[in-house]
Amino acid sequence: MPHLNLEYSDNLSELNVDLLLLRLNHALVGSGQFADEADIKSRAQAFAKYRVGTAPGERAFAHVRLAILSGRSEQVKQQLSGSLLAVLQEAIPANAGLDVQLCVEVLDIDREPYAKLRLPAE
């Protein structure tokens, strides 16, 4: 915990996904909400088949879903979503002729049934 999923349209051809995931992870570490940087798990998936709206024209999206253990205030969740959105905006600048939507959602993982086991390197 936390788990960060980045989904994006594959027409964001200039996107450096490895660097973006690293920057998103750094934003989470910088928030002070997570005790160990190794607890942050992020992954990305590009979509070749997608539709944004109904109008013709080139459109794209990047969506971050952050799942965190329950118990944090709405203010903390807003700060997390705001900092992640700022990272997305820096990494995915406006493109001429391409309508891009960037969004972030923060979800709670129920703390009580959550289980985790870390197998350290030997």
PDB file of C-alpha atoms in Angstrom:
ATOM      1  CA  MET A   1       0.000   0.000   0.000  1.00  0.00           C
ATOM      2  CA  PRO A   2      -0.451   2.380  -1.669  1.00  0.00           C
ATOM      3  CA  HIS A   3      -1.289   0.987  -5.086  1.00  0.00           C
ATOM      4  CA  LEU A   4      -1.134   3.383  -8.036  1.00  0.00           C
ATOM      5  CA  ASN A   5      -2.566   2.434 -11.422  1.00  0.00           C
ATOM      6  CA  LEU A   6      -1.960   4.641 -14.439  1.00  0.00           C
ATOM      7  CA  GLU A   7      -4.184   4.021 -17.437  1.00  0.00           C
ATOM      8  CA  TYR A   8      -3.630   6.041 -20.596  1.00  0.00           C
ATOM      9  CA  SER A   9      -4.504   6.132 -24.263  1.00  0.00           C
ATOM     10  CA  ASP A  10      -1.733   4.902 -26.521  1.00  0.00           C
ATOM     11  CA  ASN A  11      -1.887   8.020 -28.690  1.00  0.00           C
ATOM     12  CA  LEU A  12       0.183   9.836 -26.046  1.00  0.00           C
ATOM     13  CA  SER A  13       3.204   8.762 -28.050  1.00  0.00           C
ATOM     14  CA  GLU A  14       5.705  11.120 -26.391  1.00  0.00           C
ATOM     15  CA  LEU A  15       4.885   9.861 -22.894  1.00  0.00           C
ATOM     16  CA  ASN A  16       7.863   8.461 -20.968  1.00  0.00           C
ATOM     17  CA  VAL A  17       5.935   6.026 -18.768  1.00  0.00           C
ATOM     18  CA  ASP A  18       8.895   4.841 -16.662  1.00  0.00           C
ATOM     19  CA  LEU A  19       9.819   8.401 -15.762  1.00  0.00           C
ATOM     20  CA  LEU A  20       6.189   9.318 -15.092  1.00  0.00           C
ATOM     21  CA  LEU A  21       5.734   6.388 -12.688  1.00  0.00           C
ATOM     22  CA  LEU A  22       8.923   7.380 -10.881  1.00  0.00           C
ATOM     23  CA  ARG A  23       7.732  10.987 -10.583  1.00  0.00           C
ATOM     24  CA  LEU A  24       4.319   9.867  -9.316  1.00  0.00           C
ATOM     25  CA  ASN A  25       6.047   7.675  -6.716  1.00  0.00           C
ATOM     26  CA  HIS A  26       8.232  10.619  -5.653  1.00  0.00           C
ATOM     27  CA  ALA A  27       5.100  12.741  -5.201  1.00  0.00           C
ATOM     28  CA  LEU A  28       3.656  10.080  -2.910  1.00  0.00           C
ATOM     29  CA  VAL A  29       6.874   9.844  -0.876  1.00  0.00           C
ATOM     30  CA  GLY A  30       6.960  13.645  -0.643  1.00  0.00           C
ATOM     31  CA  SER A  31       3.429  13.731   0.758  1.00  0.00           C
ATOM     32  CA  GLY A  32       4.655  12.298   4.072  1.00  0.00           C
ATOM     33  CA  GLN A  33       1.696   9.891   4.137  1.00  0.00           C
ATOM     34  CA  PHE A  34       3.651   6.701   3.524  1.00  0.00           C
ATOM     35  CA  ALA A  35       6.323   5.463   5.910  1.00  0.00           C
ATOM     36  CA  ASP A  36       8.408   3.356   3.519  1.00  0.00           C
ATOM     37  CA  GLU A  37       9.059   4.228  -0.122  1.00  0.00           C
ATOM     38  CA  ALA A  38       9.212   0.509  -0.910  1.00  0.00           C
ATOM     39  CA  ASP A  39       5.525   0.216   0.023  1.00  0.00           C
ATOM     40  CA  ILE A  40       4.527   2.262  -3.039  1.00  0.00           C
ATOM     41  CA  LYS A  41       3.576   0.040  -5.958  1.00  0.00           C
ATOM     42  CA  SER A  42       2.790   1.639  -9.287  1.00  0.00           C
ATOM     43  CA  ARG A  43       2.016   0.228 -12.693  1.00  0.00           C
ATOM     44  CA  ALA A  44       0.826   1.491 -16.069  1.00  0.00           C
ATOM     45  CA  GLN A  45      -1.329   0.186 -18.850  1.00  0.00           C
ATOM     46  CA  ALA A  46      -1.787   1.714 -22.299  1.00  0.00           C
ATOM     47  CA  PHE A  47      -5.037   1.236 -24.160  1.00  0.00           C
ATOM     48  CA  ALA A  48      -5.157   0.898 -27.934  1.00  0.00           C
ATOM     49  CA  LYS A  49      -8.943   0.454 -27.969  1.00  0.00           C
ATOM     50  CA  TYR A  50     -10.743   3.340 -26.269  1.00  0.00           C
ATOM     51  CA  ARG A  51     -13.234   6.107 -26.931  1.00  0.00           C
ATOM     52  CA  VAL A  52     -13.423   9.544 -25.303  1.00  0.00           C
ATOM     53  CA  GLY A  53     -16.861  11.066 -25.786  1.00  0.00           C
ATOM     54  CA  THR A  54     -18.807  10.904 -29.047  1.00  0.00           C
ATOM     55  CA  ALA A  55     -17.527  13.781 -31.182  1.00  0.00           C
ATOM     56  CA  PRO A  56     -15.023  13.205 -33.968  1.00  0.00           C
ATOM     57  CA  GLY A  57     -11.485  14.381 -33.433  1.00  0.00           C
ATOM     58  CA  GLU A  58      -8.344  13.169 -31.784  1.00  0.00           C
ATOM     59  CA  ARG A  59      -8.679  12.730 -28.029  1.00  0.00           C
ATOM     60  CA  ALA A  60      -6.517  11.197 -25.319  1.00  0.00           C
ATOM     61  CA  PHE A  61      -6.596  10.502 -21.601  1.00  0.00           C
ATOM     62  CA  ALA A  62      -4.452   9.644 -18.614  1.00  0.00           C
ATOM     63  CA  HIS A  63      -6.131   8.411 -15.456  1.00  0.00           C
ATOM     64  CA  VAL A  64      -4.433   7.711 -12.129  1.00  0.00           C
ATOM     65  CA  ARG A  65      -6.205   5.516  -9.592  1.00  0.00           C
ATOM     66  CA  LEU A  66      -4.593   5.625  -6.153  1.00  0.00           C
ATOM     67  CA  ALA A  67      -5.766   3.073  -3.599  1.00  0.00           C
ATOM     68  CA  ILE A  68      -4.757   3.802   0.008  1.00  0.00           C
ATOM     69  CA  LEU A  69      -5.651   2.325   3.378  1.00  0.00           C
ATOM     70  CA  SER A  70      -8.786   3.882   4.860  1.00  0.00           C
ATOM     71  CA  GLY A  71      -8.679   6.460   7.625  1.00  0.00           C
ATOM     72  CA  ARG A  72      -7.178   9.500   5.917  1.00  0.00           C
ATOM     73  CA  SER A  73      -9.097  12.762   5.868  1.00  0.00           C
ATOM     74  CA  GLU A  74     -10.705  14.259   2.774  1.00  0.00           C
ATOM     75  CA  GLN A  75      -8.127  17.047   2.971  1.00  0.00           C
ATOM     76  CA  VAL A  76      -5.248  14.554   2.763  1.00  0.00           C
ATOM     77  CA  LYS A  77      -6.922  12.776  -0.155  1.00  0.00           C
ATOM     78  CA  GLN A  78      -7.387  16.109  -1.958  1.00  0.00           C
ATOM     79  CA  GLN A  79      -3.723  16.961  -1.400  1.00  0.00           C
ATOM     80  CA  LEU A  80      -2.678  13.585  -2.799  1.00  0.00           C
ATOM     81  CA  SER A  81      -4.913  13.890  -5.868  1.00  0.00           C
ATOM     82  CA  GLY A  82      -3.763  17.472  -6.462  1.00  0.00           C
ATOM     83  CA  SER A  83      -0.078  16.596  -6.315  1.00  0.00           C
ATOM     84  CA  LEU A  84      -0.542  13.600  -8.631  1.00  0.00           C
ATOM     85  CA  LEU A  85      -2.552  15.706 -11.086  1.00  0.00           C
ATOM     86  CA  ALA A  86       0.248  18.297 -11.116  1.00  0.00           C
ATOM     87  CA  VAL A  87       2.761  15.558 -12.003  1.00  0.00           C
ATOM     88  CA  LEU A  88       0.488  14.360 -14.833  1.00  0.00           C
ATOM     89  CA  GLN A  89       0.139  17.902 -16.149  1.00  0.00           C
ATOM     90  CA  GLU A  90       3.924  18.382 -16.198  1.00  0.00           C
ATOM     91  CA  ALA A  91       4.505  15.037 -17.929  1.00  0.00           C
ATOM     92  CA  ILE A  92       1.710  15.398 -20.486  1.00  0.00           C
ATOM     93  CA  PRO A  93       1.701  18.933 -21.886  1.00  0.00           C
ATOM     94  CA  ALA A  94      -1.032  20.214 -24.167  1.00  0.00           C
ATOM     95  CA  ASN A  95      -0.688  19.018 -27.768  1.00  0.00           C
ATOM     96  CA  ALA A  96      -1.898  20.887 -30.827  1.00  0.00           C
ATOM     97  CA  GLY A  97      -4.882  19.067 -32.286  1.00  0.00           C
ATOM     98  CA  LEU A  98      -5.194  16.614 -29.387  1.00  0.00           C
ATOM     99  CA  ASP A  99      -7.806  17.047 -26.655  1.00  0.00           C
ATOM    100  CA  VAL A 100      -6.273  15.427 -23.532  1.00  0.00           C
ATOM    101  CA  GLN A 101      -8.108  14.692 -20.291  1.00  0.00           C
ATOM    102  CA  LEU A 102      -6.084  14.127 -17.113  1.00  0.00           C
ATOM    103  CA  CYS A 103      -7.721  12.826 -13.960  1.00  0.00           C
ATOM    104  CA  VAL A 104      -6.923  11.306 -10.580  1.00  0.00           C
ATOM    105  CA  GLU A 105      -9.114   9.364  -8.189  1.00  0.00           C
ATOM    106  CA  VAL A 106      -8.255   8.320  -4.657  1.00  0.00           C
ATOM    107  CA  LEU A 107      -9.915   5.188  -3.293  1.00  0.00           C
ATOM    108  CA  ASP A 108      -9.966   3.686   0.188  1.00  0.00           C
ATOM    109  CA  ILE A 109      -8.869   0.128   0.858  1.00  0.00           C
ATOM    110  CA  ASP A 110     -10.657  -1.280   3.921  1.00  0.00           C
ATOM    111  CA  ARG A 111      -7.957  -1.438   6.577  1.00  0.00           C
ATOM    112  CA  GLU A 112      -9.323  -4.385   8.556  1.00  0.00           C
ATOM    113  CA  PRO A 113      -9.328  -7.111   5.874  1.00  0.00           C
ATOM    114  CA  TYR A 114      -6.204  -5.848   4.061  1.00  0.00           C
ATOM    115  CA  ALA A 115      -3.319  -8.315   4.281  1.00  0.00           C
ATOM    116  CA  LYS A 116       0.272  -7.841   3.185  1.00  0.00           C
ATOM    117  CA  LEU A 117       3.449  -9.876   3.402  1.00  0.00           C
ATOM    118  CA  ARG A 118       6.852  -8.617   2.307  1.00  0.00           C
ATOM    119  CA  LEU A 119       9.476 -11.139   1.267  1.00  0.00           C
ATOM    120  CA  PRO A 120      12.811  -9.309   1.571  1.00  0.00           C
ATOM    121  CA  ALA A 121      15.720 -10.095  -0.704  1.00  0.00           C
ATOM    122  CA  GLU A 122      18.067 -12.690   0.710  1.00  0.00           C
TER     123      GLU A 122
END
